[in-house]
mmCIF file of C-alpha atoms and ligand atoms in Angstrom:
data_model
loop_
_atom_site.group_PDB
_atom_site.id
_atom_site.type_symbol
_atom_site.label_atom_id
_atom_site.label_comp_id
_atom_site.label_asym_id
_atom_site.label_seq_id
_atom_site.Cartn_x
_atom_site.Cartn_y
_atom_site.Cartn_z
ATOM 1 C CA UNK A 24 53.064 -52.487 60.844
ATOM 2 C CA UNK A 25 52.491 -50.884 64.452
ATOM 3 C CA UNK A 26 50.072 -47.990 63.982
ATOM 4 C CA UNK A 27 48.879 -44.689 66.000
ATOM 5 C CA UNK A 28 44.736 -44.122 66.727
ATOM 6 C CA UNK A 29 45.341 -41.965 63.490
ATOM 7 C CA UNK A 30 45.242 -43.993 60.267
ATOM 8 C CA UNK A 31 48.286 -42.667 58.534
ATOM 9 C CA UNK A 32 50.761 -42.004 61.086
ATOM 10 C CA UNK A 33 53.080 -44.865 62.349
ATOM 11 C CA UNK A 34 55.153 -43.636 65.032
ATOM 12 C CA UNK A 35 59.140 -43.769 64.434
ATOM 13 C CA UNK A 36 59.479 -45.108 68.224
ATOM 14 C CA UNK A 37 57.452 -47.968 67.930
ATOM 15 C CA UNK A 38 59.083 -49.058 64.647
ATOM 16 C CA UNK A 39 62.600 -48.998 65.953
ATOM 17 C CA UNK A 40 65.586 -48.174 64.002
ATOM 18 C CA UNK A 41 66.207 -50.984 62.603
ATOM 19 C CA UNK A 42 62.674 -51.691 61.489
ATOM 20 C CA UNK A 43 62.873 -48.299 60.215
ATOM 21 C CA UNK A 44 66.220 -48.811 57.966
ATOM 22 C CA UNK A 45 64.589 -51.846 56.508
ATOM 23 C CA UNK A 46 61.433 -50.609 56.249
ATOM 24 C CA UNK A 47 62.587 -47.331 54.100
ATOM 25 C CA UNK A 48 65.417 -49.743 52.494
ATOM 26 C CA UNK A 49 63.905 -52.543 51.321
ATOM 27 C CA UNK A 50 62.495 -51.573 48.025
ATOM 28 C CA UNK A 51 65.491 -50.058 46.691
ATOM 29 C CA UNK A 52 67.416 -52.177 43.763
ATOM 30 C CA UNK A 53 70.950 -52.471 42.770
ATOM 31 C CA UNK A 54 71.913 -51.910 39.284
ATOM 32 C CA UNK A 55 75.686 -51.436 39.422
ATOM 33 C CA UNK A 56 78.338 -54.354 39.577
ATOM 34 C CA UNK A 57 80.782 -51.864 41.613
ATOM 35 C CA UNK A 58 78.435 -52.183 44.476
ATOM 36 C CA UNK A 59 79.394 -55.533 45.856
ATOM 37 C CA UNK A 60 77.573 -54.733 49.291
ATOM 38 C CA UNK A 61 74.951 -51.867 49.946
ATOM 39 C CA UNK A 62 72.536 -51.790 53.364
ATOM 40 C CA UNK A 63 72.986 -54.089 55.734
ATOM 41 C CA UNK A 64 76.096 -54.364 56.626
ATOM 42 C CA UNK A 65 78.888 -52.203 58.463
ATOM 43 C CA UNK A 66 79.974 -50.650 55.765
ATOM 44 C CA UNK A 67 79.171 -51.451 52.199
ATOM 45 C CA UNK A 68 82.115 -52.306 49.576
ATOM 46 C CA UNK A 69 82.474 -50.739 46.373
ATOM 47 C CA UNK A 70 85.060 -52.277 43.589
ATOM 48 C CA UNK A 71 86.403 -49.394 42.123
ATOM 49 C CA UNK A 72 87.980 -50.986 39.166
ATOM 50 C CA UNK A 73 90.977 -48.966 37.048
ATOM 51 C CA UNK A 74 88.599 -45.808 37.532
ATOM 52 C CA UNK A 75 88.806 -42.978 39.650
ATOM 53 C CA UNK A 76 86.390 -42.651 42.023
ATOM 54 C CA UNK A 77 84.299 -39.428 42.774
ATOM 55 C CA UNK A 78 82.808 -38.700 46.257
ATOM 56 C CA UNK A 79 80.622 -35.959 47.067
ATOM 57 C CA UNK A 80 78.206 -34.981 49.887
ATOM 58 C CA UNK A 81 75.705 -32.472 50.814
ATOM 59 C CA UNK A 82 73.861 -31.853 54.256
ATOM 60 C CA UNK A 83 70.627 -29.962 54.498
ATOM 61 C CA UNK A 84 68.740 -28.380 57.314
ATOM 62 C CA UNK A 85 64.758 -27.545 58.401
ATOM 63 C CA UNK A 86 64.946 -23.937 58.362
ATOM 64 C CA UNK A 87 68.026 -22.943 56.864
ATOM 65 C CA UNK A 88 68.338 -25.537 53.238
ATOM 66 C CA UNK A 89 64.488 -26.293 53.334
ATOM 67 C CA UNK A 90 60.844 -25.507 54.312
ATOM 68 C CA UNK A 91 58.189 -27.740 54.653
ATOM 69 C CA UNK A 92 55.636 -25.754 54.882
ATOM 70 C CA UNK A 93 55.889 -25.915 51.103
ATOM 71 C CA UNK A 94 58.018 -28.325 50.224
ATOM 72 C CA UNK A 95 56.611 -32.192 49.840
ATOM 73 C CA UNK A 96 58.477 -34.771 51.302
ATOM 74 C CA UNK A 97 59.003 -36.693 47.965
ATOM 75 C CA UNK A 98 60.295 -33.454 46.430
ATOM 76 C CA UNK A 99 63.062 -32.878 49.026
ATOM 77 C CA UNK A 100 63.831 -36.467 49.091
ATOM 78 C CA UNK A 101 64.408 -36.108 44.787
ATOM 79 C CA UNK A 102 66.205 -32.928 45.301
ATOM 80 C CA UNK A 103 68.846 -33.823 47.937
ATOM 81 C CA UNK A 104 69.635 -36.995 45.569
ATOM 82 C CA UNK A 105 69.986 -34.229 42.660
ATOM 83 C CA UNK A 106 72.393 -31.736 44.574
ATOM 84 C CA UNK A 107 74.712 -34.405 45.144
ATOM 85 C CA UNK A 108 74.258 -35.828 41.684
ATOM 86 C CA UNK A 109 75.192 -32.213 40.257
ATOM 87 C CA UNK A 110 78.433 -32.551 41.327
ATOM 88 C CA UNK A 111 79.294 -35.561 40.511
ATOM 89 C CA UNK A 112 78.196 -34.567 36.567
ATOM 90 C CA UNK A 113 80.502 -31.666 37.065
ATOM 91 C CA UNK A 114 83.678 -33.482 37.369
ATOM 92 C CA UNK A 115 82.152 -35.155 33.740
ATOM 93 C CA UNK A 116 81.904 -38.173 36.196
ATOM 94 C CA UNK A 117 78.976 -40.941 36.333
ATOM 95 C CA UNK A 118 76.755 -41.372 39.614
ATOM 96 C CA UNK A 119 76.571 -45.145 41.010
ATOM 97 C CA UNK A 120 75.899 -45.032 44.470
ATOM 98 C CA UNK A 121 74.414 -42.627 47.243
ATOM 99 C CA UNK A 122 74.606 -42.846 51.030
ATOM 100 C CA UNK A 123 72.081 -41.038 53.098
ATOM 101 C CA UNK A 124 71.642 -39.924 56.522
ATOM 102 C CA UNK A 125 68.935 -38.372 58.133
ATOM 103 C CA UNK A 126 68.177 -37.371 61.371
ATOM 104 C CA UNK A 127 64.375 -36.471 62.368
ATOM 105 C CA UNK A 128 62.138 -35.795 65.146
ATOM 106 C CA UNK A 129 59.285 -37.687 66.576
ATOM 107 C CA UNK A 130 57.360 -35.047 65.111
ATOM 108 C CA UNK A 131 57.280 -36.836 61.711
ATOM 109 C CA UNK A 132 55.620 -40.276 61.539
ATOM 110 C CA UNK A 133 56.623 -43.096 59.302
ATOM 111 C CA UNK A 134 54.480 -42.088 56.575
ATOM 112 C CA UNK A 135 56.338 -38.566 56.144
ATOM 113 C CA UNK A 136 59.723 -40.276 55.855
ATOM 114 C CA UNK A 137 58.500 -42.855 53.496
ATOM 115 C CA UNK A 138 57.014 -40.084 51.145
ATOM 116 C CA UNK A 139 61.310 -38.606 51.610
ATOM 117 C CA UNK A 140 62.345 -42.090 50.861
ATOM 118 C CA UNK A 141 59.737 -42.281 47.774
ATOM 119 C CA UNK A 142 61.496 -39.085 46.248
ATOM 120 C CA UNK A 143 65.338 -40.763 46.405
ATOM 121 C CA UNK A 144 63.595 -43.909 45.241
ATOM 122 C CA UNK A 145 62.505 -42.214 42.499
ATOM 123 C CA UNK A 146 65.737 -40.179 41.863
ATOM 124 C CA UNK A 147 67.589 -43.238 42.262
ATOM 125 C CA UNK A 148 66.026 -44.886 39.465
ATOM 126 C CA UNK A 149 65.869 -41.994 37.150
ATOM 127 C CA UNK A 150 69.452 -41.872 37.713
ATOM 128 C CA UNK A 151 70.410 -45.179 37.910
ATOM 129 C CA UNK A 152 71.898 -44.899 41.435
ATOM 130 C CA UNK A 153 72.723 -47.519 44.221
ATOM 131 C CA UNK A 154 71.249 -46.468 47.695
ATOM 132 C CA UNK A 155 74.620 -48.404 49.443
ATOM 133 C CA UNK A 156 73.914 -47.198 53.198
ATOM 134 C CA UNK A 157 73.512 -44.469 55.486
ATOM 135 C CA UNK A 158 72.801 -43.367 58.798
ATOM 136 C CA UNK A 159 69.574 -42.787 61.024
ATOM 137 C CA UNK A 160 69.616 -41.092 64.093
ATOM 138 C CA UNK A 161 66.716 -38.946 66.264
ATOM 139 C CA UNK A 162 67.206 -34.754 66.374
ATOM 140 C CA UNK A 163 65.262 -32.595 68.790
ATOM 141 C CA UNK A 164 63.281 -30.722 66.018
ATOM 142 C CA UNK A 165 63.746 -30.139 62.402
ATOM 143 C CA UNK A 166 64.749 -32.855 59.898
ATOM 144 C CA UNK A 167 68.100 -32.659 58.542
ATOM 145 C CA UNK A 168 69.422 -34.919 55.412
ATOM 146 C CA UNK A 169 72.965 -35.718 54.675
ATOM 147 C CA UNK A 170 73.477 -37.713 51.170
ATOM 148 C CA UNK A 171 77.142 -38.419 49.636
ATOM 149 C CA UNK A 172 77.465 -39.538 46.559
ATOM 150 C CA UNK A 173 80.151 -41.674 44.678
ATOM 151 C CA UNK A 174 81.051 -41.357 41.142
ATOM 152 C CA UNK A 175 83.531 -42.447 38.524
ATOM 153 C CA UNK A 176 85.228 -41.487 35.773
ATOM 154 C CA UNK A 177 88.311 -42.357 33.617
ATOM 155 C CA UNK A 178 91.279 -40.334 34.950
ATOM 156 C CA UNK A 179 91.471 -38.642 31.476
ATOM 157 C CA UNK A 180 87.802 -37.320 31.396
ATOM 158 C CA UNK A 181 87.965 -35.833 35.073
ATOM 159 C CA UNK A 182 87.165 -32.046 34.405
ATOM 160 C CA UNK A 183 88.413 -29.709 37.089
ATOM 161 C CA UNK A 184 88.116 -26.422 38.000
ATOM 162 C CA UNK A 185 91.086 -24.856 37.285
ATOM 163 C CA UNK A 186 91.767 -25.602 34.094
ATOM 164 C CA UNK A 187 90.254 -22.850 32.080
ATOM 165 C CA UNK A 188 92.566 -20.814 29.328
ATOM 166 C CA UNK A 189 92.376 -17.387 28.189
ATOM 167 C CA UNK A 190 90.116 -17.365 24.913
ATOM 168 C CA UNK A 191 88.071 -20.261 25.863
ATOM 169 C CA UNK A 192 84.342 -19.820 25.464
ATOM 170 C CA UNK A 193 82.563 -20.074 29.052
ATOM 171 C CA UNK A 194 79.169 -22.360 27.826
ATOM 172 C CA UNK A 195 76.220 -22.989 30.165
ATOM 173 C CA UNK A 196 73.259 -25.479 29.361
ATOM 174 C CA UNK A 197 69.619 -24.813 29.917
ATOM 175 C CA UNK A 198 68.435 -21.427 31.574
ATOM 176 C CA UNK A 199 69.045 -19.396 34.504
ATOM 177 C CA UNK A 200 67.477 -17.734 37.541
ATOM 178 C CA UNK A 201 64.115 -20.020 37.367
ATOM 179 C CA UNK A 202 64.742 -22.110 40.983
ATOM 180 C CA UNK A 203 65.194 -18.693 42.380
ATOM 181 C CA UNK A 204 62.103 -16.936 40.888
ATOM 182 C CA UNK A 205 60.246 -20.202 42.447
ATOM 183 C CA UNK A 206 61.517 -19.841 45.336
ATOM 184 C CA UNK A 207 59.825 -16.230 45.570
ATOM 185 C CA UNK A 208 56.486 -17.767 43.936
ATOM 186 C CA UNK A 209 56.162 -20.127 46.666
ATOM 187 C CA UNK A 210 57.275 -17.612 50.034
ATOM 188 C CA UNK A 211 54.565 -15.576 48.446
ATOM 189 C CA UNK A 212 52.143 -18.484 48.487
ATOM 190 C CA UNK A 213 53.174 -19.799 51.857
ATOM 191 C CA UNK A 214 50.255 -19.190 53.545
ATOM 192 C CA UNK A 215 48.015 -20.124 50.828
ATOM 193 C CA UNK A 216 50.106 -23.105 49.220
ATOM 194 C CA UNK A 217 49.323 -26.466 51.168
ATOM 195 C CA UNK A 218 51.610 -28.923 50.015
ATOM 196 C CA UNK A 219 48.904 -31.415 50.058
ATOM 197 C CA UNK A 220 45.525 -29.384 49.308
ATOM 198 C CA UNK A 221 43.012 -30.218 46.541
ATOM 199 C CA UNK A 222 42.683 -26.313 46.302
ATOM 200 C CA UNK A 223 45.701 -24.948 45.420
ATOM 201 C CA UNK A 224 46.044 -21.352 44.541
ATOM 202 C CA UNK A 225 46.405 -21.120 40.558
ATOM 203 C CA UNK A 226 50.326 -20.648 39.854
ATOM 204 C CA UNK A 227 50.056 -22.110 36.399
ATOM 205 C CA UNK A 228 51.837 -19.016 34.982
ATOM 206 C CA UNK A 229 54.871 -19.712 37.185
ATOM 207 C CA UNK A 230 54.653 -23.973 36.527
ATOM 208 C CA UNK A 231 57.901 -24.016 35.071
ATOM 209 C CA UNK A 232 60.142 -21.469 38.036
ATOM 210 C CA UNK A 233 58.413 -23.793 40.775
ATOM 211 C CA UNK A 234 59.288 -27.056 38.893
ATOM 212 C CA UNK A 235 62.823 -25.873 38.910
ATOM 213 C CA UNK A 236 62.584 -24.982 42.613
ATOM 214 C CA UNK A 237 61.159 -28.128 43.994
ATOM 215 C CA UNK A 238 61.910 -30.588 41.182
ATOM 216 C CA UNK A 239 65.202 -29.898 39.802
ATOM 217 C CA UNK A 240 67.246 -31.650 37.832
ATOM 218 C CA UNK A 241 70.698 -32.695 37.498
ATOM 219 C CA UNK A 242 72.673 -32.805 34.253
ATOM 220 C CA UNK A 243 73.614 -36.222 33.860
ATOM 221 C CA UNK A 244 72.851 -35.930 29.791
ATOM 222 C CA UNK A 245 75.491 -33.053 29.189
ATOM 223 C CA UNK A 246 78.830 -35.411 29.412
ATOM 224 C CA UNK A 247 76.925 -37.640 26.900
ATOM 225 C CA UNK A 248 76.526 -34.566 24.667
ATOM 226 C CA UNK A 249 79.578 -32.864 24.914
ATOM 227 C CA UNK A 250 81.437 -36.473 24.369
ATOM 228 C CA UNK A 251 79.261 -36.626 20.989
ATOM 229 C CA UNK A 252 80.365 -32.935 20.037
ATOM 230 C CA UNK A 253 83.877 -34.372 20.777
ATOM 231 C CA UNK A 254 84.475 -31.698 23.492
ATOM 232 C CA UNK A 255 86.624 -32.145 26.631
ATOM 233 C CA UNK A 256 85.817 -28.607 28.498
ATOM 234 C CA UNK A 257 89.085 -27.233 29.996
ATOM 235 C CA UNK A 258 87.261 -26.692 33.273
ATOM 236 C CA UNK A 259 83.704 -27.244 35.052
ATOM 237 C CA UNK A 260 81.286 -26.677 37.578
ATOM 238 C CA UNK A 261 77.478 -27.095 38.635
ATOM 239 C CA UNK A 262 75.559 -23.830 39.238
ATOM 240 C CA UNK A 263 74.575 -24.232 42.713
ATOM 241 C CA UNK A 264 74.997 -20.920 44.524
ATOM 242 C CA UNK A 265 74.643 -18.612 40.465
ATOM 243 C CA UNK A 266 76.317 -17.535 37.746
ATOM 244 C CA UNK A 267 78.298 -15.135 39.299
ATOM 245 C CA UNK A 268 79.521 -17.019 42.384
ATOM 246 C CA UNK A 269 80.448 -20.231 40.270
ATOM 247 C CA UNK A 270 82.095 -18.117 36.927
ATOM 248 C CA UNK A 271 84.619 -16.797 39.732
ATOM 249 C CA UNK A 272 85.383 -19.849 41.399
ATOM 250 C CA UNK A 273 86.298 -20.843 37.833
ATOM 251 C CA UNK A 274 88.478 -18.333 37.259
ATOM 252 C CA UNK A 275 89.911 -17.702 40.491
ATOM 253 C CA UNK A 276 90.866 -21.587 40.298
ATOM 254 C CA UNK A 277 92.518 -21.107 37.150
ATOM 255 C CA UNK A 278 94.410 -17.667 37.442
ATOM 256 C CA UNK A 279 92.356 -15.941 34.380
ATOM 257 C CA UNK A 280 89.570 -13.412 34.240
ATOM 258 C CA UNK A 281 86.299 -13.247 32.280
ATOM 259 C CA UNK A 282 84.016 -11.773 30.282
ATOM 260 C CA UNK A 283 80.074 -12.584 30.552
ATOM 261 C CA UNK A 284 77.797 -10.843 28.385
ATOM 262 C CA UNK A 285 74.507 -9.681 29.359
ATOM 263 C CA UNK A 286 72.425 -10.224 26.503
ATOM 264 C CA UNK A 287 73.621 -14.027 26.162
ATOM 265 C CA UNK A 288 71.881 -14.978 29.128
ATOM 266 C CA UNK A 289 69.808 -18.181 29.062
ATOM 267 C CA UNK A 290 66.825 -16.819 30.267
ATOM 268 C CA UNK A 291 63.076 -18.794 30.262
ATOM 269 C CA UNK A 292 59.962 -16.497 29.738
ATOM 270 C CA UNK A 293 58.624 -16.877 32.641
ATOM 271 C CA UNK A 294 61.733 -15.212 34.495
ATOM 272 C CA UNK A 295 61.703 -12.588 32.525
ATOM 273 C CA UNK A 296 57.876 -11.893 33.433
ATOM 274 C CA UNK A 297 58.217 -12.755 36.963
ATOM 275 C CA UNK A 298 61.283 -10.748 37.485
ATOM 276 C CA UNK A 299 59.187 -8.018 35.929
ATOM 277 C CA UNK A 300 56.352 -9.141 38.808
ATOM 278 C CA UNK A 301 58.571 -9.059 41.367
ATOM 279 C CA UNK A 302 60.335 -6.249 40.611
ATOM 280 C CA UNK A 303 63.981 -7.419 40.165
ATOM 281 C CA UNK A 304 66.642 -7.483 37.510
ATOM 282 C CA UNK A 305 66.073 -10.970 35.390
ATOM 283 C CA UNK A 306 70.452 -10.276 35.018
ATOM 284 C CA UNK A 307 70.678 -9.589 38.754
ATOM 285 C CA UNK A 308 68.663 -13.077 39.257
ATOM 286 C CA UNK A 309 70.451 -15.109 36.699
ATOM 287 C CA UNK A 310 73.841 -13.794 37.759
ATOM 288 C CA UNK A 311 73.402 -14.786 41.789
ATOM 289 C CA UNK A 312 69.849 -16.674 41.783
ATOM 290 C CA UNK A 313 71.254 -20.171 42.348
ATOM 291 C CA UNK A 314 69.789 -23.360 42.779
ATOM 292 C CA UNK A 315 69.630 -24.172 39.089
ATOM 293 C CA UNK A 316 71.515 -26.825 38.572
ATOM 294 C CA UNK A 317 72.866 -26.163 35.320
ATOM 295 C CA UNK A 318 76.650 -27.084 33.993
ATOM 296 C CA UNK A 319 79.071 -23.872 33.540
ATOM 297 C CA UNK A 320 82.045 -25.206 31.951
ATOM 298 C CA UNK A 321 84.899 -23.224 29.419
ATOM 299 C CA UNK A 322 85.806 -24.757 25.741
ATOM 300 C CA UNK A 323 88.631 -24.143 23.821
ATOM 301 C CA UNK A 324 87.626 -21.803 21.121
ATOM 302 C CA UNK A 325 88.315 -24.138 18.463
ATOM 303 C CA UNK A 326 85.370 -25.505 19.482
ATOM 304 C CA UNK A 327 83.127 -22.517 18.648
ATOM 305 C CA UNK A 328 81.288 -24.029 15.930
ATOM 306 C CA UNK A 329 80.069 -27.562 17.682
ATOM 307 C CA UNK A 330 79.054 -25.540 20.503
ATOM 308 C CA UNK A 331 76.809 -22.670 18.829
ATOM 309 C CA UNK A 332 73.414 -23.325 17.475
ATOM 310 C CA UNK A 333 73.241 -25.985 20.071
ATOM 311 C CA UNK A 334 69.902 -25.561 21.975
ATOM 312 C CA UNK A 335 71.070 -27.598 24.730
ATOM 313 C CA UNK A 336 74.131 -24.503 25.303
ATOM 314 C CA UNK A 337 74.649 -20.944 25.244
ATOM 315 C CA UNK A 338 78.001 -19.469 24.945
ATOM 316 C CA UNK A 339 77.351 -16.646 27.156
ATOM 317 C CA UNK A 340 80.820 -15.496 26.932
ATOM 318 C CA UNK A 341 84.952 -15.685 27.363
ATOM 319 C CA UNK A 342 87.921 -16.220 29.170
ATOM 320 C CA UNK A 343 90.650 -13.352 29.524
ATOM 321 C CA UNK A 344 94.152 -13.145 30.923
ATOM 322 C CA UNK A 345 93.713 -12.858 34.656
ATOM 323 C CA UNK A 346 94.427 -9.221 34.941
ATOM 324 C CA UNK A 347 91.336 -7.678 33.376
ATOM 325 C CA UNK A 348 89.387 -9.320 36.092
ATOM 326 C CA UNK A 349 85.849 -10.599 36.141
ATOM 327 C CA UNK A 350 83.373 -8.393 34.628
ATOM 328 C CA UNK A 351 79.507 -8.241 32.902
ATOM 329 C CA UNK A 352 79.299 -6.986 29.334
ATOM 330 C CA UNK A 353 76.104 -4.741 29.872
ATOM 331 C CA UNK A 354 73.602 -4.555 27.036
ATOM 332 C CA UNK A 355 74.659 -0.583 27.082
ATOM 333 C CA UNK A 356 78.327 -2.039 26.677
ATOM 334 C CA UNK A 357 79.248 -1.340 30.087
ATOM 335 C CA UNK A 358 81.351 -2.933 31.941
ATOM 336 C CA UNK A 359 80.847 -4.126 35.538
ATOM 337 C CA UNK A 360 82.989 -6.048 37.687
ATOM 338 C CA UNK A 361 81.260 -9.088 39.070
ATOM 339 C CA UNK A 362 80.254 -9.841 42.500
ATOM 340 C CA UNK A 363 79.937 -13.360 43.962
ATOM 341 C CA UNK A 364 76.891 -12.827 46.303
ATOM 342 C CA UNK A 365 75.353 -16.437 46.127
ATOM 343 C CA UNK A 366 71.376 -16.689 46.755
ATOM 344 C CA UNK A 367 71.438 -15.728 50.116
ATOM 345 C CA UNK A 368 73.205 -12.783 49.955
ATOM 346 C CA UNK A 369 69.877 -11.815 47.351
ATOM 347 C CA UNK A 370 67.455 -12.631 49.689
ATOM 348 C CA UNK A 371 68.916 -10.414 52.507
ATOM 349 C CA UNK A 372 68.407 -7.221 50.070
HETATM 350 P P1 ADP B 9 75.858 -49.086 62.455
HETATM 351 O O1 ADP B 9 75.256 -49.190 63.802
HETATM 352 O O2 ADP B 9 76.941 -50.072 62.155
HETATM 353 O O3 ADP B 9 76.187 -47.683 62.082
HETATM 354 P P2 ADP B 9 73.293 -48.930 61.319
HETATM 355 O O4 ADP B 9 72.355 -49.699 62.142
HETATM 356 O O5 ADP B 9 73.329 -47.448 61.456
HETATM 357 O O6 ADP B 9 74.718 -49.551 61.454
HETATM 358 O O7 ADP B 9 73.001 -49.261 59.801
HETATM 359 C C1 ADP B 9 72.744 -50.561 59.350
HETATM 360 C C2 ADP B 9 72.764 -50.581 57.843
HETATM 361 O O8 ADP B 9 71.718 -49.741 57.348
HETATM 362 C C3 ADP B 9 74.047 -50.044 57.252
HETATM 363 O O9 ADP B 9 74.271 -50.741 56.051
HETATM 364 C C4 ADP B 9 73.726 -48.605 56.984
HETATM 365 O O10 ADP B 9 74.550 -48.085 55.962
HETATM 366 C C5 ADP B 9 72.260 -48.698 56.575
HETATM 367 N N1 ADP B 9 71.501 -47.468 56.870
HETATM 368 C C6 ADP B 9 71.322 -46.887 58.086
HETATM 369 N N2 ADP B 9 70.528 -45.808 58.001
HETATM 370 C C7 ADP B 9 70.197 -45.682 56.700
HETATM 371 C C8 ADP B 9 69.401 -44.758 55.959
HETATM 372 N N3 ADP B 9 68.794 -43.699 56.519
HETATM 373 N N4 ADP B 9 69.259 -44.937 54.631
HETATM 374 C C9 ADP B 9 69.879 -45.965 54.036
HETATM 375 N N5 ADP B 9 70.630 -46.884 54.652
HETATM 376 C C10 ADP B 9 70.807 -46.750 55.971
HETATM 377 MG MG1 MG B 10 74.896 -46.132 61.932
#
């Protein structure tokens, strides 16, 4: 390995691309027979069998998707892998194989892109995943990551969008608003928090909103479950942008309206006492937080009794005809129409 004067950082340049695409390659196993050829070739080849097959990708930018100044490496690395993952799960598909591109900067020496490749390792085997290929080309400045990933699923189990029905129950698994919350932790920390310092400054009372900000994880177990249950939800999608934003593509998809109730609102302790911290509505952050990678998905409400009492879901509430529109059960009973500003609209308040 060609090194710098400094220890611990190899310079891209010297390496070479191709050293580089080995180098960061080499380590990665493949687990599934539809991957007849991954990395090292033009393309790779896939045998999709009778299946059909699910393709997905995500690109993320310095700046605008991530920040380093307190973000590791091998975290971004595990969450790109998991954003594309997501949304594979939400068509009730299985992930076999990711692509990934990345472009970075001579800023960044080998040992920074091995500690990104060490997170989609990681991810990868977690989530028994194929790295098949990719791209790697130079940028100016920032970093910016680009991962697709390919899924399959039997034509039958393919869960859509658009296929929700008045009276179905709208479910979501885990809790809400956390990834968000962390998010806020760690701007707050950002000139204290040094990724790699000994002497970090003591967020143990936030542990579980920064895991879900820089450690999140998709829902590969809930098409597992609901297949147990013997569910087929009449529509799905992952919670990437919140609630609010996702419930109406849902419904806008499917011509119907809904009702979400405010008090059935997976919400972790911690969000409730940070949102008290920080001064915001917990309802506010679970309806447009984002970044939690939860499944929203409708049942029919035959299904009401598999679904309750299961700590995996929360019915949080229902489907109506199209024409009552999309609205928020308050705890006051109130009822408010719902608005799809994603994260970023919340951050601009
Ligand atoms: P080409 O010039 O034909 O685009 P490349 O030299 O870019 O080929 O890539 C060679 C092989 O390495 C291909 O199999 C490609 O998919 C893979 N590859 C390139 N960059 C990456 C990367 N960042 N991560 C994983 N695989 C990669
Ligand atoms: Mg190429």
């Amino acid at each position: 390995m060609i090194e710098d004067k400094n220890q611990d950082r190899t310079s891209l340049a010297e390496l070479g691309e191709f050293g580089l695409i080995h180098h960061l390659t080499e380590h990665f196993n493949i687990n599934h027979s539809s991957t007849v050829k991954a990395v090292g070739d033009d393309a790779a080849v896939l045998d999709a069998s009778e299946k059909q097959t699910l393709i997905t990708t995500d690109l993320l930018i310095e700046g605008v998707h991530f920040d380093l100044s307190y973000m590791p490496l091998k975290h971004l690395g595990y969450k790109a892998v998991m954003v594309n993952l997501s949304d594979v799960y939400a068509m009730n598909g299985t992930a076999e194989q990711i692509t990934v591109s990345i472009a970075v900067s001579n800023r960044f020496p080998l040992e920074a892109i091995e500690e990104l490749y060490a997170g989609i390792q990681l991810a990868c085997q977690t989530y028994n995943v194929d790295l098949i290929g990719g791209d790697t080309t130079s940028s100016t400045k920032g970093m910016l990551i680009s991962i697709t990933a390919i899924g399959k699923a039997n034509k039958e189990d393919i869960v859509y969008r658009n296929g929700a029905k008045e009276t179905d129950l709208i479910v979501v698994s885990g809790d809400l608003g956390a990834a968000y919350l962390g998010l806020q932790v760690l701007e707050r920390e950002k000139q204290v928090f040094q990724v790699d310092a000994n002497n970090q400054p003591d967020l143990d009372a936030y542990s579980y909103l920064i895991e879900r900000q820089l450690k999140p994880e998709a829902r590969k177990d809930v098409s597992g479950l609901l297949k147990e249950m013997e569910i087929k939800p009449t529509s799905m999608i992952d919670i990437s942008d919140g609630l609010s934003s996702e419930i109406m593509h849902i419904c806008s998809q499917s011509k119907v309206g809904c009702k979400i109730y405010e008090d059935k609102l997976p919400l972790d302790p911690q969000v409730i006492s940070a949102s008290e911290e920080f001064n915001m509505d917990s309802t506010m952050i679970a309806l447009s937080g984002g970044e939690d990678y939860e499944l929203l998905f409708t049942v029919p409400i035959a299904d009401f009794d598999k679904v309750k009492g299961n700590p995996n879901f929360s019915i949080i509430g229902h489907v109506t005809d199209e024409s009552q529109g999309m609205n928020l059960v308050t705890r006051a009973n109130q009822e408010i129409e719902l608005k799809a500003q994603g994260w970023n609209a919340l951050k601009e308040e």
